[in-house]
Amino acid sequence: MKKIQMVDLRSQYLNIKPEIDRGIQDVIDSCAFINGPAVRNFQEALETYLGIKHIIPCANGTEALQVSMMALGLQPGDEVITSSFTFIATAEVIALLKLTPVLVDVDPGTFNIDLKSIEKAITPKTKALVPVHLFGQCAPMEEIMELAQKHNLFVIEDNCQAIGSDYIFNDGTRKKGGTIGHIGCTSFFPSKNLGCYGDGGAIFTNDDELANRLRIIVNHGMVVRYYHDIIGVNSRLDSIQAAILMVKLGHLDEYAAKRRAAADFYDKAFGNNPHLTIPVRYLKSIHVFHQYTLVTHNIIRKGLIDYLAAREIPAMIYYPVPLHLQKAYLDPRYKPGDFPVTEALCESVISLPMHTELDDDQLNHIVTTVLEFVNR
Ligand SMILES: Cc1ncc(COP(=O)(O)O)c(C=O)c1O
């Protein structure tokens, strides 16, 4: 059996090697390393795939979020509501821009931001909501957009983990995750569902004026060369990464289907086990399983991880510490116990290997080993 990885980028590369190698070589031959045709081609292909008017490529998902908040003109002291159960980048950029991160708890089944808690957290200082489509399925966007409209708030979707997911509105209309709010942000970090071979990111919007501002900010605030109208940053997707992403975009739906098949396999094995709760599939989203995350009950989680590791099965905890208990983010506004769902999840979740190259032998070995431990 092939060695099991959390994410098997090497096997995936070997399966698409000729296409990837050709894409990289074409960029090298052209020497258009920055803002070359490869970036423009990928940008247009992604716009078409997502059904969005503007994609602004940038250097990574963190900067996609940061630039979005800059483009919306958020000012120090403005409150931005986001989830307490997410990767640090979401809150990091809020803090970095001297905005006030306001955290809210999550739904225990989907791990996504809890609607009722958002409403309670809105104050006259609230300017934006940042729902995170955690682990690959969308937050309740229809209701979030209604709330935003009612309170005149911007919505930035943190779609770093859910590119390719669909959101289904009550009337049956579908939109891609990240294309529903005023702005969507994604990361092309190598292990992401659409990952490059380095860092990369993108910002999505349907708003022409906002797109223009975003493009200016990612390029040093420059409108005419060497004339800087606003303060910007240097945040670019390089051409080699764009060429790789162009190839992988062509496989994205097939990759999502493979991830869902692996998730189905896990669900079948663990669905009725009293020690494990399988991830809830939210009916209004098509899950793309960036992660497959179980909630454990009445077992020693560390024991399970060690047991798996001894049998060459990696597993991870996403995330071990809620944002409000991270050292750098300790704040007198928050204390342990404030976000009970998040805190319980941080103590009990475990993510199993999830990628596009898992085969039945590997999946069988993983589920048999997990069940051996939890059922003993
Ligand atoms: C939810 C979430 N937000 C933001 C980011 C930041 O993306 P990047 O690592 O490309 O900066 C990530 C990925 O790491 C993420 O998972």
Tab-separated table of C-alpha atoms and ligand atoms in Angstrom:
chain	number	residue	atom	x	y	z
A	1	MET	CA	0.000	0.000	0.000
A	2	LYS	CA	1.171	3.493	-0.860
A	3	LYS	CA	2.204	5.573	2.186
A	4	ILE	CA	-0.782	7.539	3.485
A	5	GLN	CA	-0.418	11.317	3.590
A	6	MET	CA	-2.759	14.004	4.932
A	7	VAL	CA	-2.451	15.541	1.448
A	8	ASP	CA	-0.651	13.623	-1.293
A	9	LEU	CA	0.592	16.397	-3.547
A	10	ARG	CA	3.282	14.230	-5.106
A	11	SER	CA	0.905	11.552	-6.412
A	12	GLN	CA	-1.436	14.244	-7.686
A	13	TYR	CA	1.457	15.946	-9.509
A	14	LEU	CA	2.593	12.672	-11.098
A	15	ASN	CA	-0.908	12.180	-12.524
A	16	ILE	CA	-0.872	15.574	-14.265
A	17	LYS	CA	2.893	15.960	-14.734
A	18	PRO	CA	3.009	16.534	-18.525
A	19	GLU	CA	0.402	19.339	-18.334
A	20	ILE	CA	2.042	20.993	-15.330
A	21	ASP	CA	5.567	20.743	-16.701
A	22	ARG	CA	4.472	22.214	-20.027
A	23	GLY	CA	2.712	25.122	-18.265
A	24	ILE	CA	5.787	25.916	-16.177
A	25	GLN	CA	8.151	25.609	-19.148
A	26	ASP	CA	5.985	27.946	-21.242
A	27	VAL	CA	6.293	30.647	-18.585
A	28	ILE	CA	10.048	30.173	-18.355
A	29	ASP	CA	10.339	30.343	-22.151
A	30	SER	CA	8.319	33.569	-22.189
A	31	CYS	CA	10.210	35.064	-19.218
A	32	ALA	CA	6.961	36.930	-18.370
A	33	PHE	CA	7.270	36.020	-14.710
A	34	ILE	CA	5.130	38.800	-13.233
A	35	ASN	CA	1.702	39.825	-14.544
A	36	GLY	CA	2.287	37.829	-17.723
A	37	PRO	CA	-0.328	36.253	-19.988
A	38	ALA	CA	-0.472	33.155	-17.752
A	39	VAL	CA	-1.908	35.271	-14.929
A	40	ARG	CA	-4.473	36.906	-17.207
A	41	ASN	CA	-5.478	33.520	-18.713
A	42	PHE	CA	-5.972	31.980	-15.302
A	43	GLN	CA	-7.855	35.020	-14.040
A	44	GLU	CA	-10.293	34.810	-16.953
A	45	ALA	CA	-10.702	31.046	-16.615
A	46	LEU	CA	-11.466	31.390	-12.916
A	47	GLU	CA	-13.962	34.200	-13.587
A	48	THR	CA	-15.776	31.894	-15.991
A	49	TYR	CA	-15.631	28.890	-13.641
A	50	LEU	CA	-16.980	30.876	-10.680
A	51	GLY	CA	-19.440	32.959	-12.694
A	52	ILE	CA	-18.024	36.181	-11.250
A	53	LYS	CA	-17.236	39.457	-12.995
A	54	HIS	CA	-13.836	40.171	-11.460
A	55	ILE	CA	-11.009	38.069	-10.099
A	56	ILE	CA	-8.080	39.974	-8.633
A	57	PRO	CA	-5.157	37.560	-8.242
A	58	CYS	CA	-2.899	38.241	-5.270
A	59	ALA	CA	-0.078	36.712	-3.261
A	60	ASN	CA	-1.983	34.586	-0.711
A	61	GLY	CA	-5.298	34.173	1.075
A	62	THR	CA	-4.255	36.263	4.055
A	63	GLU	CA	-3.488	39.241	1.833
A	64	ALA	CA	-6.711	38.660	-0.104
A	65	LEU	CA	-8.547	39.255	3.183
A	66	GLN	CA	-6.362	42.210	4.148
A	67	VAL	CA	-6.669	43.954	0.782
A	68	SER	CA	-10.445	43.410	0.842
A	69	MET	CA	-10.757	45.174	4.182
A	70	MET	CA	-8.555	48.017	2.900
A	71	ALA	CA	-10.634	48.371	-0.278
A	72	LEU	CA	-13.857	48.589	1.716
A	73	GLY	CA	-12.388	51.567	3.563
A	74	LEU	CA	-12.731	49.976	6.999
A	75	GLN	CA	-11.260	52.276	9.649
A	76	PRO	CA	-9.517	51.605	12.980
A	77	GLY	CA	-12.122	50.804	15.609
A	78	ASP	CA	-14.655	49.435	13.120
A	79	GLU	CA	-15.969	46.087	14.291
A	80	VAL	CA	-15.683	43.035	12.062
A	81	ILE	CA	-17.559	39.908	13.056
A	82	THR	CA	-16.062	36.514	12.331
A	83	SER	CA	-15.998	32.960	13.608
A	84	SER	CA	-14.114	31.891	16.733
A	85	PHE	CA	-13.327	28.545	15.049
A	86	THR	CA	-11.120	29.229	12.047
A	87	PHE	CA	-7.527	29.540	10.895
A	88	ILE	CA	-5.822	32.538	12.481
A	89	ALA	CA	-5.461	34.486	9.198
A	90	THR	CA	-9.095	35.552	9.297
A	91	ALA	CA	-8.690	37.429	12.592
A	92	GLU	CA	-5.046	38.354	12.014
A	93	VAL	CA	-5.761	40.818	9.219
A	94	ILE	CA	-8.600	42.408	11.192
A	95	ALA	CA	-6.206	43.022	14.079
A	96	LEU	CA	-3.375	44.110	11.787
A	97	LEU	CA	-5.525	46.860	10.284
A	98	LYS	CA	-6.456	47.973	13.829
A	99	LEU	CA	-10.063	46.994	13.268
A	100	THR	CA	-11.799	45.243	16.147
A	101	PRO	CA	-12.329	41.516	15.674
A	102	VAL	CA	-15.655	40.459	17.185
A	103	LEU	CA	-15.817	36.715	17.543
A	104	VAL	CA	-18.918	34.561	17.536
A	105	ASP	CA	-19.506	30.879	18.138
A	106	VAL	CA	-20.192	28.232	15.495
A	107	ASP	CA	-22.775	25.602	14.708
A	108	PRO	CA	-21.700	22.276	16.262
A	109	GLY	CA	-22.654	20.234	13.187
A	110	THR	CA	-21.307	22.270	10.271
A	111	PHE	CA	-18.555	24.099	12.234
A	112	ASN	CA	-19.638	27.295	10.443
A	113	ILE	CA	-20.527	30.633	12.001
A	114	ASP	CA	-23.743	30.609	14.035
A	115	LEU	CA	-26.386	32.942	12.644
A	116	LYS	CA	-28.106	33.809	15.910
A	117	SER	CA	-24.769	34.675	17.488
A	118	ILE	CA	-23.957	37.028	14.612
A	119	GLU	CA	-27.161	38.956	15.138
A	120	LYS	CA	-26.462	39.312	18.860
A	121	ALA	CA	-22.936	40.603	18.178
A	122	ILE	CA	-23.969	43.426	15.824
A	123	THR	CA	-23.478	46.924	17.307
A	124	PRO	CA	-23.541	50.414	15.773
A	125	LYS	CA	-19.779	50.017	15.208
A	126	THR	CA	-20.116	46.811	13.159
A	127	LYS	CA	-19.041	47.366	9.574
A	128	ALA	CA	-18.430	43.913	8.136
A	129	LEU	CA	-19.130	40.207	8.504
A	130	VAL	CA	-16.515	37.619	7.549
A	131	PRO	CA	-18.144	34.192	7.339
A	132	VAL	CA	-15.629	31.389	6.834
A	133	HIS	CA	-16.661	28.420	4.686
A	134	LEU	CA	-14.822	26.053	6.964
A	135	PHE	CA	-13.521	22.663	5.808
A	136	GLY	CA	-15.208	23.021	2.402
A	137	GLN	CA	-18.852	23.899	2.819
A	138	CYS	CA	-20.577	27.243	2.772
A	139	ALA	CA	-21.836	29.164	5.773
A	140	PRO	CA	-25.559	30.099	5.700
A	141	MET	CA	-25.009	32.841	3.136
A	142	GLU	CA	-28.599	33.667	2.256
A	143	GLU	CA	-29.417	34.534	5.855
A	144	ILE	CA	-26.053	36.267	6.313
A	145	MET	CA	-26.725	38.504	3.303
A	146	GLU	CA	-30.191	39.334	4.660
A	147	LEU	CA	-28.670	40.312	8.006
A	148	ALA	CA	-25.998	42.364	6.242
A	149	GLN	CA	-28.584	44.196	4.200
A	150	LYS	CA	-30.720	44.893	7.261
A	151	HIS	CA	-27.742	46.370	9.152
A	152	ASN	CA	-25.930	47.888	6.172
A	153	LEU	CA	-22.817	45.713	6.528
A	154	PHE	CA	-20.230	44.464	4.065
A	155	VAL	CA	-19.754	40.721	3.692
A	156	ILE	CA	-16.347	39.226	2.893
A	157	GLU	CA	-16.517	35.470	2.379
A	158	ASP	CA	-13.406	33.654	3.561
A	159	ASN	CA	-13.560	30.993	0.876
A	160	CYS	CA	-9.970	29.815	1.364
A	161	GLN	CA	-11.136	26.269	2.160
A	162	ALA	CA	-14.139	25.987	-0.127
A	163	ILE	CA	-13.260	26.850	-3.698
A	164	GLY	CA	-15.546	24.943	-6.042
A	165	SER	CA	-18.316	24.533	-3.468
A	166	ASP	CA	-21.857	25.520	-4.404
A	167	TYR	CA	-24.381	27.420	-2.344
A	168	ILE	CA	-28.049	26.712	-3.023
A	169	PHE	CA	-30.563	29.485	-2.330
A	170	ASN	CA	-34.117	28.827	-1.122
A	171	ASP	CA	-35.450	29.324	-4.664
A	172	GLY	CA	-33.032	26.673	-5.985
A	173	THR	CA	-30.559	29.122	-7.574
A	174	ARG	CA	-26.939	28.119	-7.179
A	175	LYS	CA	-23.864	30.253	-6.792
A	176	LYS	CA	-20.273	29.287	-6.178
A	177	GLY	CA	-18.924	29.756	-2.658
A	178	GLY	CA	-17.132	33.092	-2.473
A	179	THR	CA	-19.344	34.810	-5.073
A	180	ILE	CA	-22.289	35.727	-2.845
A	181	GLY	CA	-20.902	38.418	-0.525
A	182	HIS	CA	-19.576	41.803	-1.624
A	183	ILE	CA	-16.143	40.175	-1.787
A	184	GLY	CA	-14.854	36.604	-1.689
A	185	CYS	CA	-11.288	35.599	-0.843
A	186	THR	CA	-9.402	32.436	-1.562
A	187	SER	CA	-6.007	30.878	-0.957
A	188	PHE	CA	-4.020	28.782	-3.414
A	189	PHE	CA	-1.734	27.377	-0.690
A	190	PRO	CA	-0.471	24.000	-2.010
A	191	SER	CA	-2.734	21.867	0.195
A	192	LYS	CA	-5.890	23.810	-0.669
A	193	ASN	CA	-8.492	22.269	-3.002
A	194	LEU	CA	-7.111	24.480	-5.776
A	195	GLY	CA	-3.501	24.768	-4.706
A	196	CYS	CA	-0.417	26.002	-6.526
A	197	TYR	CA	3.224	25.086	-5.881
A	198	GLY	CA	3.971	28.014	-3.619
A	199	ASP	CA	1.791	30.812	-2.287
A	200	GLY	CA	-1.104	32.378	-4.117
A	201	GLY	CA	-4.532	33.863	-3.578
A	202	ALA	CA	-7.393	35.695	-5.234
A	203	ILE	CA	-10.175	38.139	-4.490
A	204	PHE	CA	-13.588	37.878	-6.187
A	205	THR	CA	-16.196	40.590	-6.693
A	206	ASN	CA	-19.033	41.548	-9.029
A	207	ASP	CA	-18.662	45.245	-8.161
A	208	ASP	CA	-16.748	47.199	-10.842
A	209	GLU	CA	-15.726	50.050	-8.575
A	210	LEU	CA	-14.552	47.754	-5.809
A	211	ALA	CA	-12.634	45.635	-8.338
A	212	ASN	CA	-10.826	48.718	-9.546
A	213	ARG	CA	-9.881	49.675	-6.003
A	214	LEU	CA	-8.732	46.140	-5.211
A	215	ARG	CA	-6.530	46.097	-8.332
A	216	ILE	CA	-4.969	49.407	-7.341
A	217	ILE	CA	-4.314	48.310	-3.757
A	218	VAL	CA	-2.623	45.019	-4.713
A	219	ASN	CA	-0.315	47.062	-6.942
A	220	HIS	CA	1.142	49.568	-4.439
A	221	GLY	CA	-1.855	51.900	-4.677
A	222	MET	CA	-0.656	52.817	-8.162
A	223	VAL	CA	-3.044	54.108	-10.829
A	224	VAL	CA	-0.562	55.562	-13.299
A	225	ARG	CA	2.944	54.082	-13.138
A	226	TYR	CA	4.860	55.607	-10.222
A	227	TYR	CA	1.890	57.762	-9.168
A	228	HIS	CA	0.406	56.402	-5.948
A	229	ASP	CA	-3.087	57.628	-5.124
A	230	ILE	CA	-3.772	55.435	-2.112
A	231	ILE	CA	-1.677	53.314	0.228
A	232	GLY	CA	-1.401	49.834	-1.164
A	233	VAL	CA	0.655	46.679	-0.859
A	234	ASN	CA	2.637	44.434	-3.159
A	235	SER	CA	0.479	41.350	-3.535
A	236	ARG	CA	0.886	39.474	-6.806
A	237	LEU	CA	0.278	35.972	-8.073
A	238	ASP	CA	3.329	35.011	-10.093
A	239	SER	CA	3.026	33.613	-13.610
A	240	ILE	CA	4.442	30.155	-12.826
A	241	GLN	CA	1.839	29.675	-10.093
A	242	ALA	CA	-0.886	30.917	-12.445
A	243	ALA	CA	0.178	28.376	-15.098
A	244	ILE	CA	-0.009	25.571	-12.513
A	245	LEU	CA	-3.405	26.790	-11.294
A	246	MET	CA	-4.705	26.909	-14.869
A	247	VAL	CA	-3.990	23.187	-15.235
A	248	LYS	CA	-5.422	22.312	-11.828
A	249	LEU	CA	-8.573	24.407	-12.377
A	250	GLY	CA	-9.369	22.041	-15.239
A	251	HIS	CA	-9.387	19.169	-12.724
A	252	LEU	CA	-11.102	20.959	-9.840
A	253	ASP	CA	-14.565	19.417	-10.180
A	254	GLU	CA	-13.112	15.916	-10.678
A	255	TYR	CA	-10.945	16.504	-7.574
A	256	ALA	CA	-13.976	17.610	-5.534
A	257	ALA	CA	-15.814	14.453	-6.603
A	258	LYS	CA	-12.854	12.330	-5.421
A	259	ARG	CA	-12.835	14.114	-2.071
A	260	ARG	CA	-16.590	13.569	-1.710
A	261	ALA	CA	-16.160	9.878	-2.531
A	262	ALA	CA	-13.544	9.547	0.215
A	263	ALA	CA	-15.873	11.403	2.609
A	264	ASP	CA	-18.725	9.022	1.702
A	265	PHE	CA	-16.437	6.087	2.486
A	266	TYR	CA	-15.602	7.554	5.900
A	267	ASP	CA	-19.246	8.459	6.595
A	268	LYS	CA	-20.373	4.890	5.893
A	269	ALA	CA	-17.795	3.471	8.267
A	270	PHE	CA	-18.260	5.954	11.116
A	271	GLY	CA	-21.887	7.078	10.717
A	272	ASN	CA	-23.357	4.907	13.469
A	273	ASN	CA	-20.441	4.865	15.854
A	274	PRO	CA	-21.240	6.293	19.306
A	275	HIS	CA	-17.673	7.608	19.673
A	276	LEU	CA	-17.667	9.593	16.444
A	277	THR	CA	-19.875	12.235	14.870
A	278	ILE	CA	-19.450	12.571	11.149
A	279	PRO	CA	-19.419	16.055	9.577
A	280	VAL	CA	-22.920	17.360	8.961
A	281	ARG	CA	-23.632	18.055	5.314
A	282	TYR	CA	-25.479	21.341	5.133
A	283	LEU	CA	-28.332	20.952	2.664
A	284	LYS	CA	-27.765	24.389	1.148
A	285	SER	CA	-24.158	23.736	0.167
A	286	ILE	CA	-22.276	21.199	-1.893
A	287	HIS	CA	-19.339	20.176	0.286
A	288	VAL	CA	-15.893	19.996	-1.300
A	289	PHE	CA	-14.227	18.434	1.761
A	290	HIS	CA	-11.111	20.470	2.180
A	291	GLN	CA	-10.975	18.544	5.440
A	292	TYR	CA	-12.840	15.505	6.728
A	293	THR	CA	-13.330	16.292	10.400
A	294	LEU	CA	-14.874	14.013	12.989
A	295	VAL	CA	-16.008	14.975	16.477
A	296	THR	CA	-14.854	12.367	18.996
A	297	HIS	CA	-16.749	11.359	22.153
A	298	ASN	CA	-15.628	9.471	25.239
A	299	ILE	CA	-12.258	8.486	23.863
A	300	ILE	CA	-8.818	9.933	24.456
A	301	ARG	CA	-8.198	11.876	21.268
A	302	LYS	CA	-4.427	11.956	21.741
A	303	GLY	CA	-4.547	8.155	22.150
A	304	LEU	CA	-6.321	7.834	18.801
A	305	ILE	CA	-3.789	10.099	17.076
A	306	ASP	CA	-0.877	8.111	18.536
A	307	TYR	CA	-2.531	4.799	17.628
A	308	LEU	CA	-2.987	5.988	14.033
A	309	ALA	CA	0.552	7.377	13.851
A	310	ALA	CA	1.985	4.036	15.007
A	311	ARG	CA	0.210	2.476	12.017
A	312	GLU	CA	1.493	5.155	9.619
A	313	ILE	CA	-1.758	7.072	9.405
A	314	PRO	CA	-1.433	10.823	9.841
A	315	ALA	CA	-4.210	12.839	11.485
A	316	MET	CA	-4.455	16.499	12.434
A	317	ILE	CA	-6.340	18.741	14.801
A	318	TYR	CA	-7.900	21.708	13.018
A	319	TYR	CA	-7.916	23.722	15.285
A	320	PRO	CA	-6.555	23.043	18.760
A	321	VAL	CA	-7.102	26.531	20.213
A	322	PRO	CA	-10.094	28.855	19.716
A	323	LEU	CA	-9.171	32.314	18.466
A	324	HIS	CA	-10.161	34.054	21.729
A	325	LEU	CA	-7.737	31.840	23.681
A	326	GLN	CA	-4.752	32.320	21.358
A	327	LYS	CA	-1.973	34.137	23.216
A	328	ALA	CA	-1.665	36.970	20.722
A	329	TYR	CA	-5.421	37.550	20.724
A	330	LEU	CA	-6.169	37.474	24.454
A	331	ASP	CA	-8.565	40.306	25.092
A	332	PRO	CA	-10.369	41.411	28.258
A	333	ARG	CA	-13.633	41.224	26.262
A	334	TYR	CA	-13.317	37.427	26.138
A	335	LYS	CA	-12.691	34.595	28.592
A	336	PRO	CA	-12.721	30.798	28.567
A	337	GLY	CA	-16.304	29.578	28.324
A	338	ASP	CA	-17.516	32.411	26.081
A	339	PHE	CA	-17.703	30.215	22.980
A	340	PRO	CA	-18.688	26.808	24.315
A	341	VAL	CA	-19.217	25.111	20.956
A	342	THR	CA	-15.848	26.235	19.605
A	343	GLU	CA	-14.109	25.311	22.829
A	344	ALA	CA	-15.666	21.835	22.839
A	345	LEU	CA	-14.746	21.318	19.183
A	346	CYS	CA	-11.126	22.327	19.799
A	347	GLU	CA	-10.998	19.598	22.450
A	348	SER	CA	-12.664	16.887	20.393
A	349	VAL	CA	-12.166	17.218	16.615
A	350	ILE	CA	-9.815	15.142	14.519
A	351	SER	CA	-9.224	15.452	10.772
A	352	LEU	CA	-8.363	12.353	8.764
A	353	PRO	CA	-6.344	12.163	5.542
A	354	MET	CA	-8.307	13.855	2.767
A	355	HIS	CA	-7.062	14.369	-0.764
A	356	THR	CA	-7.623	13.455	-4.369
A	357	GLU	CA	-5.447	10.354	-4.524
A	358	LEU	CA	-6.770	8.203	-1.656
A	359	ASP	CA	-7.417	4.655	-2.826
A	360	ASP	CA	-9.661	1.968	-1.351
A	361	ASP	CA	-6.753	0.120	0.305
A	362	GLN	CA	-5.692	3.268	2.094
A	363	LEU	CA	-9.261	4.197	3.069
A	364	ASN	CA	-9.887	0.661	4.343
A	365	HIS	CA	-6.719	0.772	6.417
A	366	ILE	CA	-7.706	4.152	7.888
A	367	VAL	CA	-11.283	3.236	8.833
A	368	THR	CA	-10.316	-0.210	10.188
A	369	THR	CA	-7.619	1.328	12.350
A	370	VAL	CA	-9.852	4.148	13.644
A	371	LEU	CA	-12.615	1.648	14.488
A	372	GLU	CA	-10.137	-0.737	16.163
A	373	PHE	CA	-9.176	2.069	18.538
A	374	VAL	CA	-12.576	3.592	19.263
A	375	ASN	CA	-14.390	0.248	19.675
A	376	ARG	CA	-11.907	-1.425	21.987
B	1	LIG	C1	-9.864	29.832	6.545
B	1	LIG	C2	-8.575	30.368	6.009
B	1	LIG	N1	-8.429	31.690	5.892
B	1	LIG	C3	-7.291	32.235	5.416
B	1	LIG	C4	-6.230	31.447	5.032
B	1	LIG	C5	-4.964	32.097	4.583
B	1	LIG	O1	-4.512	31.714	3.345
B	1	LIG	P1	-2.931	31.773	3.005
B	1	LIG	O2	-2.273	30.663	3.748
B	1	LIG	O3	-2.882	31.604	1.524
B	1	LIG	O4	-2.456	33.117	3.412
B	1	LIG	C6	-6.359	30.055	5.108
B	1	LIG	C7	-5.298	29.135	4.650
B	1	LIG	O5	-4.298	28.881	5.129
B	1	LIG	C8	-7.551	29.508	5.631
B	1	LIG	O6	-7.676	28.179	5.772
